[in-house]
C-alpha cells in the first residue's frame, strides 16, 4: 500500500479470473472463502465465533497490505470476519459480530516463491477450493476456515464445528458420504460457493484523488460553521401539528432545547462532511491509510476515544489502518424484508509495530459505528443515486 489515502472498489471476477483470488496471488477480495496467507497458526473456530450469538462468523474480506522496509512483513494480509445474523448488529462499538486478524511473512518463507507470482492463469482447469493447506491443516468444507472436526462416517470431510457439518449434510454430503471408492475426490467435490458465504469480488485499489475542497474538513466541535437548523420558520407549525409531541416540547426549558438543537446541528454537519468527502467516488468500499489520516466518521456519536482502543498483546498501541464503508452492503446481498445486516462504517486498528514473532495470525481491533437517528438519508439509496 502506498502513502496517502487509498480507496478500494469491488469488482466482479469472471469465471476465468477466479484464480487471481487464490492465496498464491496475494489477493485483496470480498467474500467467498479466505485466501489464507500463512499456513500455520490460523485462528481456530472459537476465535471466529460471533461475540453475541456465538455462531460461526463468515469471511467478509481481506486486504493485502505489506509494509515497505519491513523484511518480516514483506507479505502481510488483514482478514475480517462477520456474523451472518442481522440481530447481532443492533449495538455499535467494539468487536461484537466482527473480528479482524493479521498475518505476515518474510519474503523468504516455506510457502511462497521469492519471485512475484505470474500474471497469467495457471495451466489446466480451475482447481476446486482446497480441502487442506500445504502444511496439512484441514479446512472446513463450508466456510474455508480451520476444520478440526471430521465427518464421523467418511472421515474425509472437515468442518469448523457442528453447525457447518449439519449445513453440509443438508446440502448434499449425506449422498456423497461413504462413496469415495478408489479415492475419487470428485464424488464429493467442494462447491465454489454456498449460501453461507458472502458473494465474492476482487478489491481494486486506487489512490484517492484530491478532488474535494481543502477547506471542507470542518471541525465538528465548531458550531459557527453549522447551518442553524434551530431557527426553521416551519418548526412552530410542525410542532403544533404533532399534538402530544408538541406539548412535550413546550414543557422543555430553553437550555434543553438549545442543547438538542446544537446536537442535531453537529450531527447534520458531520454526516454532510462524510458525504462530501466520498462524493467523488461514491462506490468506494474501503479507505486505507495506515497510521496517517484517520477515518471519516458518519456520526458524532459512538466515536472511540484512545482509551477505548486496547493496546496490542505485545504492548504497542494500535493505530488506524483502514475502514470499511457502507457501500459494501450493496454487494453482500444481505437486504431482507425484516432486519438486515447494517453499519455506518467499520474501522480497523492494528498494532503500530505490526508485531509478528513466528507466523501465527494475530487478532486486531475493529469498531462499528452506526448512522445516527438524525441521518435521514439512507446510505444505500444515496450511493445508488450518486452512481447513476
Tab-separated table of C-alpha atoms in Angstrom:
chain	number	residue	atom	x	y	z
A	1	UNK	CA	0.000	0.000	0.000
A	2	UNK	CA	1.235	3.484	-0.908
A	3	UNK	CA	1.347	6.637	1.226
A	4	UNK	CA	-1.824	8.724	1.413
A	5	UNK	CA	-5.399	7.519	1.359
A	6	UNK	CA	-6.113	4.583	-0.921
A	7	UNK	CA	-9.607	3.513	-1.944
A	8	UNK	CA	-10.882	0.013	-2.580
A	9	UNK	CA	-13.620	-0.866	-5.078
A	10	UNK	CA	-15.483	-4.150	-5.561
A	11	UNK	CA	-15.037	-5.741	-8.996
A	12	UNK	CA	-16.706	-8.957	-10.075
A	13	UNK	CA	-14.250	-11.660	-11.124
A	14	UNK	CA	-15.352	-13.580	-14.197
A	15	UNK	CA	-15.422	-17.401	-14.321
A	16	UNK	CA	-11.967	-17.485	-15.857
A	17	UNK	CA	-10.500	-14.983	-13.402
A	18	UNK	CA	-11.147	-16.696	-10.069
A	19	UNK	CA	-7.511	-17.878	-9.996
A	20	UNK	CA	-6.445	-14.318	-9.101
A	21	UNK	CA	-8.321	-14.624	-5.803
A	22	UNK	CA	-6.326	-17.623	-4.552
A	23	UNK	CA	-3.538	-17.486	-1.973
A	24	UNK	CA	-0.515	-17.694	-4.345
A	25	UNK	CA	-1.579	-14.384	-5.931
A	26	UNK	CA	-1.861	-12.416	-2.656
A	27	UNK	CA	-5.339	-11.039	-3.374
A	28	UNK	CA	-7.439	-8.322	-1.810
A	29	UNK	CA	-11.002	-9.559	-2.011
A	30	UNK	CA	-14.511	-9.679	-0.588
A	31	UNK	CA	-16.433	-12.838	0.266
A	32	UNK	CA	-16.033	-16.432	-0.774
A	33	UNK	CA	-13.536	-18.364	1.352
A	34	UNK	CA	-10.445	-16.729	2.848
A	35	UNK	CA	-7.281	-16.941	0.762
A	36	UNK	CA	-5.047	-17.649	3.738
A	37	UNK	CA	-1.563	-16.139	3.695
A	38	UNK	CA	0.458	-18.145	6.222
A	39	UNK	CA	-0.418	-21.820	6.562
A	40	UNK	CA	0.366	-22.073	10.271
A	41	UNK	CA	-1.287	-20.575	13.320
A	42	UNK	CA	-4.700	-19.971	11.723
A	43	UNK	CA	-7.408	-18.642	14.069
A	44	UNK	CA	-9.377	-21.543	15.472
A	45	UNK	CA	-13.156	-21.987	15.422
A	46	UNK	CA	-13.588	-20.427	18.888
A	47	UNK	CA	-11.838	-17.216	17.764
A	48	UNK	CA	-14.120	-16.921	14.739
A	49	UNK	CA	-17.429	-17.138	16.589
A	50	UNK	CA	-19.710	-14.120	16.916
A	51	UNK	CA	-19.271	-12.286	20.212
A	52	UNK	CA	-23.048	-12.025	20.548
A	53	UNK	CA	-24.746	-15.214	19.294
A	54	UNK	CA	-21.668	-17.496	19.386
A	55	UNK	CA	-22.381	-18.800	15.870
A	56	UNK	CA	-19.525	-19.145	13.321
A	57	UNK	CA	-18.656	-15.921	11.501
A	58	UNK	CA	-18.340	-15.785	7.719
A	59	UNK	CA	-15.299	-14.440	5.921
A	60	UNK	CA	-16.076	-10.819	4.925
A	61	UNK	CA	-12.925	-9.511	3.219
A	62	UNK	CA	-9.145	-9.418	3.166
A	63	UNK	CA	-6.615	-6.721	2.266
A	64	UNK	CA	-3.078	-7.395	1.113
A	65	UNK	CA	-1.101	-4.677	2.897
A	66	UNK	CA	2.672	-5.337	3.015
A	67	UNK	CA	4.901	-2.876	4.864
A	68	UNK	CA	7.769	-1.388	2.805
A	69	UNK	CA	11.064	-1.540	4.613
A	70	UNK	CA	9.931	-4.351	6.894
A	71	UNK	CA	11.568	-7.643	5.816
A	72	UNK	CA	9.383	-9.552	8.275
A	73	UNK	CA	6.216	-8.100	6.694
A	74	UNK	CA	7.149	-8.452	3.018
A	75	UNK	CA	3.803	-10.266	2.711
A	76	UNK	CA	1.043	-9.028	5.014
A	77	UNK	CA	-2.716	-9.540	4.876
A	78	UNK	CA	-5.614	-8.422	7.067
A	79	UNK	CA	-8.693	-10.660	7.357
A	80	UNK	CA	-12.153	-9.545	8.521
A	81	UNK	CA	-14.939	-11.923	9.568
A	82	UNK	CA	-18.597	-11.062	10.188
A	83	UNK	CA	-21.629	-12.767	11.686
A	84	UNK	CA	-24.464	-13.611	9.287
A	85	UNK	CA	-27.223	-12.794	11.812
A	86	UNK	CA	-28.706	-9.312	11.429
A	87	UNK	CA	-29.820	-9.101	15.065
A	88	UNK	CA	-26.194	-9.154	16.201
A	89	UNK	CA	-25.595	-5.742	14.558
A	90	UNK	CA	-28.099	-3.793	16.668
A	91	UNK	CA	-25.457	-2.441	19.044
A	92	UNK	CA	-22.473	-0.273	17.990
A	93	UNK	CA	-18.992	-0.449	19.469
A	94	UNK	CA	-16.104	-2.945	19.564
A	95	UNK	CA	-15.999	-6.453	18.095
A	96	UNK	CA	-19.462	-7.926	18.706
A	97	UNK	CA	-20.347	-9.667	15.420
A	98	UNK	CA	-16.997	-8.759	13.812
A	99	UNK	CA	-13.342	-9.675	14.179
A	100	UNK	CA	-10.119	-8.889	12.313
A	101	UNK	CA	-6.848	-10.836	12.109
A	102	UNK	CA	-3.402	-10.009	10.742
A	103	UNK	CA	-0.775	-12.328	9.297
A	104	UNK	CA	2.628	-11.549	7.805
A	105	UNK	CA	5.559	-13.413	6.295
A	106	UNK	CA	9.102	-12.543	5.187
A	107	UNK	CA	9.973	-12.745	1.511
A	108	UNK	CA	11.834	-15.978	2.086
A	109	UNK	CA	9.353	-18.379	3.620
A	110	UNK	CA	8.361	-22.005	3.297
A	111	UNK	CA	5.114	-21.363	1.415
A	112	UNK	CA	5.666	-18.959	-1.498
A	113	UNK	CA	8.491	-18.366	-4.007
A	114	UNK	CA	10.598	-15.255	-3.561
A	115	UNK	CA	9.692	-14.033	-7.048
A	116	UNK	CA	6.328	-12.312	-7.730
A	117	UNK	CA	3.536	-14.622	-8.929
A	118	UNK	CA	2.912	-14.850	-12.703
A	119	UNK	CA	0.242	-12.621	-14.186
A	120	UNK	CA	-1.158	-15.407	-16.347
A	121	UNK	CA	-3.644	-18.027	-15.148
A	122	UNK	CA	-2.197	-21.386	-14.149
A	123	UNK	CA	-2.394	-24.150	-16.757
A	124	UNK	CA	-5.230	-26.648	-16.700
A	125	UNK	CA	-8.746	-26.442	-15.356
A	126	UNK	CA	-9.577	-24.230	-12.403
A	127	UNK	CA	-8.893	-26.036	-9.150
A	128	UNK	CA	-11.685	-26.602	-6.639
A	129	UNK	CA	-11.434	-24.948	-3.201
A	130	UNK	CA	-8.686	-26.699	-1.233
A	131	UNK	CA	-9.539	-29.295	1.395
A	132	UNK	CA	-6.229	-28.753	3.142
A	133	UNK	CA	-3.437	-26.233	3.264
A	134	UNK	CA	0.036	-27.177	2.108
A	135	UNK	CA	1.094	-27.668	5.707
A	136	UNK	CA	-1.628	-30.274	6.209
A	137	UNK	CA	-4.233	-28.260	8.136
A	138	UNK	CA	-7.766	-29.326	7.160
A	139	UNK	CA	-10.238	-26.630	6.087
A	140	UNK	CA	-13.977	-26.531	6.701
A	141	UNK	CA	-15.953	-27.537	3.589
A	142	UNK	CA	-18.488	-24.768	4.227
A	143	UNK	CA	-16.513	-21.680	5.256
A	144	UNK	CA	-12.883	-22.453	4.381
A	145	UNK	CA	-11.629	-21.813	7.923
A	146	UNK	CA	-9.726	-24.233	10.115
A	147	UNK	CA	-11.606	-27.545	10.242
A	148	UNK	CA	-10.560	-29.727	13.180
A	149	UNK	CA	-13.867	-31.657	13.156
A	150	UNK	CA	-14.176	-34.616	10.752
A	151	UNK	CA	-17.272	-36.364	9.452
A	152	UNK	CA	-17.713	-39.422	11.685
A	153	UNK	CA	-18.759	-41.600	8.744
A	154	UNK	CA	-16.328	-40.941	5.903
A	155	UNK	CA	-13.584	-39.224	7.968
A	156	UNK	CA	-12.723	-37.172	4.877
A	157	UNK	CA	-14.927	-34.110	5.174
A	158	UNK	CA	-13.668	-31.467	7.637
A	159	UNK	CA	-15.687	-28.816	9.458
A	160	UNK	CA	-15.101	-25.942	11.856
A	161	UNK	CA	-17.944	-27.144	14.083
A	162	UNK	CA	-21.279	-28.962	14.279
A	163	UNK	CA	-23.210	-26.067	12.723
A	164	UNK	CA	-21.398	-26.307	9.395
A	165	UNK	CA	-21.362	-30.081	9.455
A	166	UNK	CA	-25.159	-30.005	9.704
A	167	UNK	CA	-25.385	-27.452	6.868
A	168	UNK	CA	-23.190	-29.519	4.565
A	169	UNK	CA	-25.126	-32.680	5.356
A	170	UNK	CA	-28.335	-30.972	4.199
A	171	UNK	CA	-26.603	-29.515	1.148
A	172	UNK	CA	-25.589	-32.915	-0.205
A	173	UNK	CA	-22.804	-34.521	1.791
A	174	UNK	CA	-25.289	-37.154	3.005
A	175	UNK	CA	-25.487	-38.513	-0.573
A	176	UNK	CA	-21.758	-38.451	-1.234
A	177	UNK	CA	-20.584	-39.579	2.196
A	178	UNK	CA	-19.057	-43.038	2.010
A	179	UNK	CA	-18.917	-43.085	-1.818
A	180	UNK	CA	-15.222	-42.341	-2.167
A	181	UNK	CA	-14.363	-45.593	-3.875
A	182	UNK	CA	-10.906	-45.530	-5.367
A	183	UNK	CA	-10.161	-42.220	-3.680
A	184	UNK	CA	-12.137	-40.220	-6.260
A	185	UNK	CA	-12.445	-36.771	-4.688
A	186	UNK	CA	-14.798	-35.614	-7.461
A	187	UNK	CA	-17.588	-37.634	-5.836
A	188	UNK	CA	-17.766	-35.070	-3.048
A	189	UNK	CA	-16.102	-32.011	-4.607
A	190	UNK	CA	-16.388	-28.796	-2.607
A	191	UNK	CA	-18.623	-26.287	-4.440
A	192	UNK	CA	-17.096	-22.883	-5.089
A	193	UNK	CA	-19.961	-21.029	-3.417
A	194	UNK	CA	-22.746	-21.775	-0.947
A	195	UNK	CA	-25.473	-19.943	0.952
A	196	UNK	CA	-23.284	-19.251	3.995
A	197	UNK	CA	-20.560	-17.413	2.074
A	198	UNK	CA	-20.784	-13.773	1.084
A	199	UNK	CA	-20.625	-13.087	-2.694
A	200	UNK	CA	-17.042	-12.937	-3.956
A	201	UNK	CA	-15.419	-9.861	-5.519
A	202	UNK	CA	-11.914	-8.689	-6.181
A	203	UNK	CA	-10.932	-5.436	-4.435
A	204	UNK	CA	-9.210	-2.993	-6.784
A	205	UNK	CA	-7.035	-0.403	-5.019
A	206	UNK	CA	-6.593	3.161	-6.309
A	207	UNK	CA	-5.179	6.327	-4.698
A	208	UNK	CA	-7.741	8.903	-3.635
A	209	UNK	CA	-7.659	11.938	-5.901
A	210	UNK	CA	-7.737	15.276	-4.017
A	211	UNK	CA	-10.921	16.491	-5.709
A	212	UNK	CA	-12.595	17.709	-2.532
A	213	UNK	CA	-12.089	21.325	-1.324
A	214	UNK	CA	-9.205	21.760	1.057
A	215	UNK	CA	-11.393	23.691	3.493
A	216	UNK	CA	-14.227	21.148	3.542
A	217	UNK	CA	-12.987	19.372	6.662
A	218	UNK	CA	-14.755	21.493	9.252
A	219	UNK	CA	-14.158	20.793	12.912
A	220	UNK	CA	-17.330	19.052	14.183
A	221	UNK	CA	-16.950	20.917	17.503
A	222	UNK	CA	-17.147	24.285	15.740
A	223	UNK	CA	-20.800	25.284	15.984
A	224	UNK	CA	-20.296	28.515	13.968
A	225	UNK	CA	-19.683	26.565	10.777
A	226	UNK	CA	-23.001	24.749	11.020
A	227	UNK	CA	-26.335	25.597	9.492
A	228	UNK	CA	-28.691	26.854	12.197
A	229	UNK	CA	-31.479	24.331	11.993
A	230	UNK	CA	-32.957	25.528	15.265
A	231	UNK	CA	-34.478	28.576	13.540
A	232	UNK	CA	-36.534	26.848	10.870
A	233	UNK	CA	-39.672	29.025	10.344
A	234	UNK	CA	-41.737	25.868	9.757
A	235	UNK	CA	-40.861	24.435	13.146
A	236	UNK	CA	-43.693	26.040	15.204
A	237	UNK	CA	-46.313	24.808	12.727
A	238	UNK	CA	-44.837	21.309	12.663
A	239	UNK	CA	-44.645	21.136	16.440
A	240	UNK	CA	-48.153	22.382	16.796
A	241	UNK	CA	-49.422	19.748	14.398
A	242	UNK	CA	-47.921	16.898	16.376
A	243	UNK	CA	-50.346	17.059	19.281
A	244	UNK	CA	-48.885	15.455	22.376
A	245	UNK	CA	-45.373	15.691	20.948
A	246	UNK	CA	-45.797	19.458	20.660
A	247	UNK	CA	-46.939	19.682	24.266
A	248	UNK	CA	-43.919	17.681	25.366
A	249	UNK	CA	-41.558	20.096	23.611
A	250	UNK	CA	-43.303	23.066	25.233
A	251	UNK	CA	-42.541	21.586	28.647
A	252	UNK	CA	-38.781	21.568	27.956
A	253	UNK	CA	-36.763	24.508	29.234
A	254	UNK	CA	-34.888	26.771	26.849
A	255	UNK	CA	-31.472	25.384	27.827
A	256	UNK	CA	-32.520	21.810	26.981
A	257	UNK	CA	-33.986	22.857	23.641
A	258	UNK	CA	-30.815	24.744	22.763
A	259	UNK	CA	-28.671	21.705	23.619
A	260	UNK	CA	-30.881	19.489	21.437
A	261	UNK	CA	-30.636	21.918	18.536
A	262	UNK	CA	-26.833	22.072	18.783
A	263	UNK	CA	-26.614	18.269	18.874
A	264	UNK	CA	-28.765	17.932	15.753
A	265	UNK	CA	-26.748	20.651	14.025
A	266	UNK	CA	-23.460	18.883	14.821
A	267	UNK	CA	-24.803	15.548	13.576
A	268	UNK	CA	-26.025	17.125	10.331
A	269	UNK	CA	-22.634	18.700	9.770
A	270	UNK	CA	-20.621	15.517	10.372
A	271	UNK	CA	-22.856	13.495	8.067
A	272	UNK	CA	-22.617	16.216	5.427
A	273	UNK	CA	-18.809	16.158	5.707
A	274	UNK	CA	-18.890	12.396	5.234
A	275	UNK	CA	-20.995	12.685	2.087
A	276	UNK	CA	-18.844	15.473	0.642
A	277	UNK	CA	-15.643	13.515	1.196
A	278	UNK	CA	-16.869	10.433	-0.670
A	279	UNK	CA	-18.935	12.261	-3.324
A	280	UNK	CA	-16.206	11.959	-5.989
A	281	UNK	CA	-16.027	8.149	-5.533
A	282	UNK	CA	-19.356	7.041	-4.028
A	283	UNK	CA	-18.733	3.368	-4.837
A	284	UNK	CA	-15.706	3.057	-2.541
A	285	UNK	CA	-15.923	0.145	-0.099
A	286	UNK	CA	-12.507	0.592	1.576
A	287	UNK	CA	-10.488	3.580	2.781
A	288	UNK	CA	-6.909	2.649	3.673
A	289	UNK	CA	-4.302	4.893	5.319
A	290	UNK	CA	-2.207	3.095	7.931
A	291	UNK	CA	-1.037	5.471	10.638
A	292	UNK	CA	-1.883	8.529	8.530
A	293	UNK	CA	-5.168	10.300	8.003
A	294	UNK	CA	-7.761	8.880	10.357
A	295	UNK	CA	-11.189	7.513	9.467
A	296	UNK	CA	-14.072	9.633	8.291
A	297	UNK	CA	-16.992	9.195	10.650
A	298	UNK	CA	-20.658	9.039	9.680
A	299	UNK	CA	-21.829	10.462	13.004
A	300	UNK	CA	-20.643	12.373	16.043
A	301	UNK	CA	-21.971	9.562	18.209
A	302	UNK	CA	-20.020	6.472	19.241
A	303	UNK	CA	-16.582	7.654	18.133
A	304	UNK	CA	-13.980	5.692	20.128
A	305	UNK	CA	-11.614	7.536	22.424
A	306	UNK	CA	-7.982	6.491	22.763
A	307	UNK	CA	-8.816	4.554	25.946
A	308	UNK	CA	-11.416	2.528	24.029
A	309	UNK	CA	-8.775	1.066	21.694
A	310	UNK	CA	-6.779	-1.606	23.544
A	311	UNK	CA	-3.055	-1.998	23.052
A	312	UNK	CA	-1.750	-4.987	21.135
A	313	UNK	CA	-0.797	-8.071	23.137
A	314	UNK	CA	2.843	-7.083	22.527
A	315	UNK	CA	2.249	-3.819	24.420
A	316	UNK	CA	2.341	-1.456	21.430
A	317	UNK	CA	-0.504	0.927	20.716
A	318	UNK	CA	-2.931	0.192	17.933
A	319	UNK	CA	-3.319	2.707	15.109
A	320	UNK	CA	-5.931	3.246	12.427
A	321	UNK	CA	-5.261	1.200	9.303
A	322	UNK	CA	-8.455	1.005	7.242
A	323	UNK	CA	-12.210	1.410	7.325
A	324	UNK	CA	-14.997	-0.478	5.588
A	325	UNK	CA	-17.628	1.747	4.028
A	326	UNK	CA	-21.413	1.202	3.994
A	327	UNK	CA	-21.412	0.807	0.226
A	328	UNK	CA	-20.053	-2.729	0.704
A	329	UNK	CA	-23.507	-3.730	1.986
A	330	UNK	CA	-24.912	-3.248	-1.515
A	331	UNK	CA	-22.629	-6.034	-2.766
A	332	UNK	CA	-23.311	-8.545	0.019
A	333	UNK	CA	-26.948	-9.365	-0.802
A	334	UNK	CA	-27.985	-9.015	2.837
A	335	UNK	CA	-31.150	-6.922	2.390
A	336	UNK	CA	-34.296	-8.565	3.710
A	337	UNK	CA	-37.882	-7.604	4.459
A	338	UNK	CA	-37.130	-7.835	8.159
A	339	UNK	CA	-33.888	-6.913	9.887
A	340	UNK	CA	-30.732	-6.655	7.758
A	341	UNK	CA	-27.009	-6.581	8.469
A	342	UNK	CA	-26.113	-2.895	8.677
A	343	UNK	CA	-23.388	-0.444	9.675
A	344	UNK	CA	-22.325	3.135	9.111
A	345	UNK	CA	-18.624	2.294	8.989
A	346	UNK	CA	-16.301	-0.401	10.347
A	347	UNK	CA	-12.908	0.877	11.498
A	348	UNK	CA	-9.897	-1.424	11.965
A	349	UNK	CA	-6.984	-0.579	14.270
A	350	UNK	CA	-3.783	-2.647	14.134
A	351	UNK	CA	-0.543	-2.951	16.068
A	352	UNK	CA	1.652	0.106	15.434
A	353	UNK	CA	4.705	-2.175	15.464
A	354	UNK	CA	2.983	-4.846	13.349
A	355	UNK	CA	4.467	-7.430	15.677
A	356	UNK	CA	4.780	-10.951	14.398
A	357	UNK	CA	7.127	-13.329	16.123
A	358	UNK	CA	6.520	-16.550	14.255
A	359	UNK	CA	3.849	-16.841	11.604
A	360	UNK	CA	0.671	-17.045	13.701
A	361	UNK	CA	-2.410	-14.966	12.987
A	362	UNK	CA	-2.868	-12.097	15.454
A	363	UNK	CA	-6.243	-10.643	16.348
A	364	UNK	CA	-6.541	-6.885	15.962
A	365	UNK	CA	-9.340	-4.455	16.905
A	366	UNK	CA	-12.429	-3.391	14.964
A	367	UNK	CA	-15.048	-0.765	15.857
A	368	UNK	CA	-18.558	-0.466	14.412
A	369	UNK	CA	-20.188	2.953	14.109
A	370	UNK	CA	-23.817	3.296	13.033
A	371	UNK	CA	-25.583	6.154	11.319
A	372	UNK	CA	-27.268	8.409	13.856
A	373	UNK	CA	-31.047	8.624	14.026
A	374	UNK	CA	-30.788	12.132	12.608
A	375	UNK	CA	-29.158	10.934	9.384
A	376	UNK	CA	-32.349	10.951	7.333
A	377	UNK	CA	-30.780	9.853	4.054
A	378	UNK	CA	-30.156	6.130	3.870
A	379	UNK	CA	-26.645	5.368	2.663
A	380	UNK	CA	-27.635	2.689	0.170
A	381	UNK	CA	-30.131	4.888	-1.631
A	382	UNK	CA	-27.753	7.811	-1.556
A	383	UNK	CA	-24.949	5.814	-3.175
A	384	UNK	CA	-27.286	4.221	-5.674
A	385	UNK	CA	-28.427	7.612	-6.886
A	386	UNK	CA	-24.881	9.041	-6.853
A	387	UNK	CA	-23.538	6.261	-9.041
A	388	UNK	CA	-26.124	6.668	-11.808
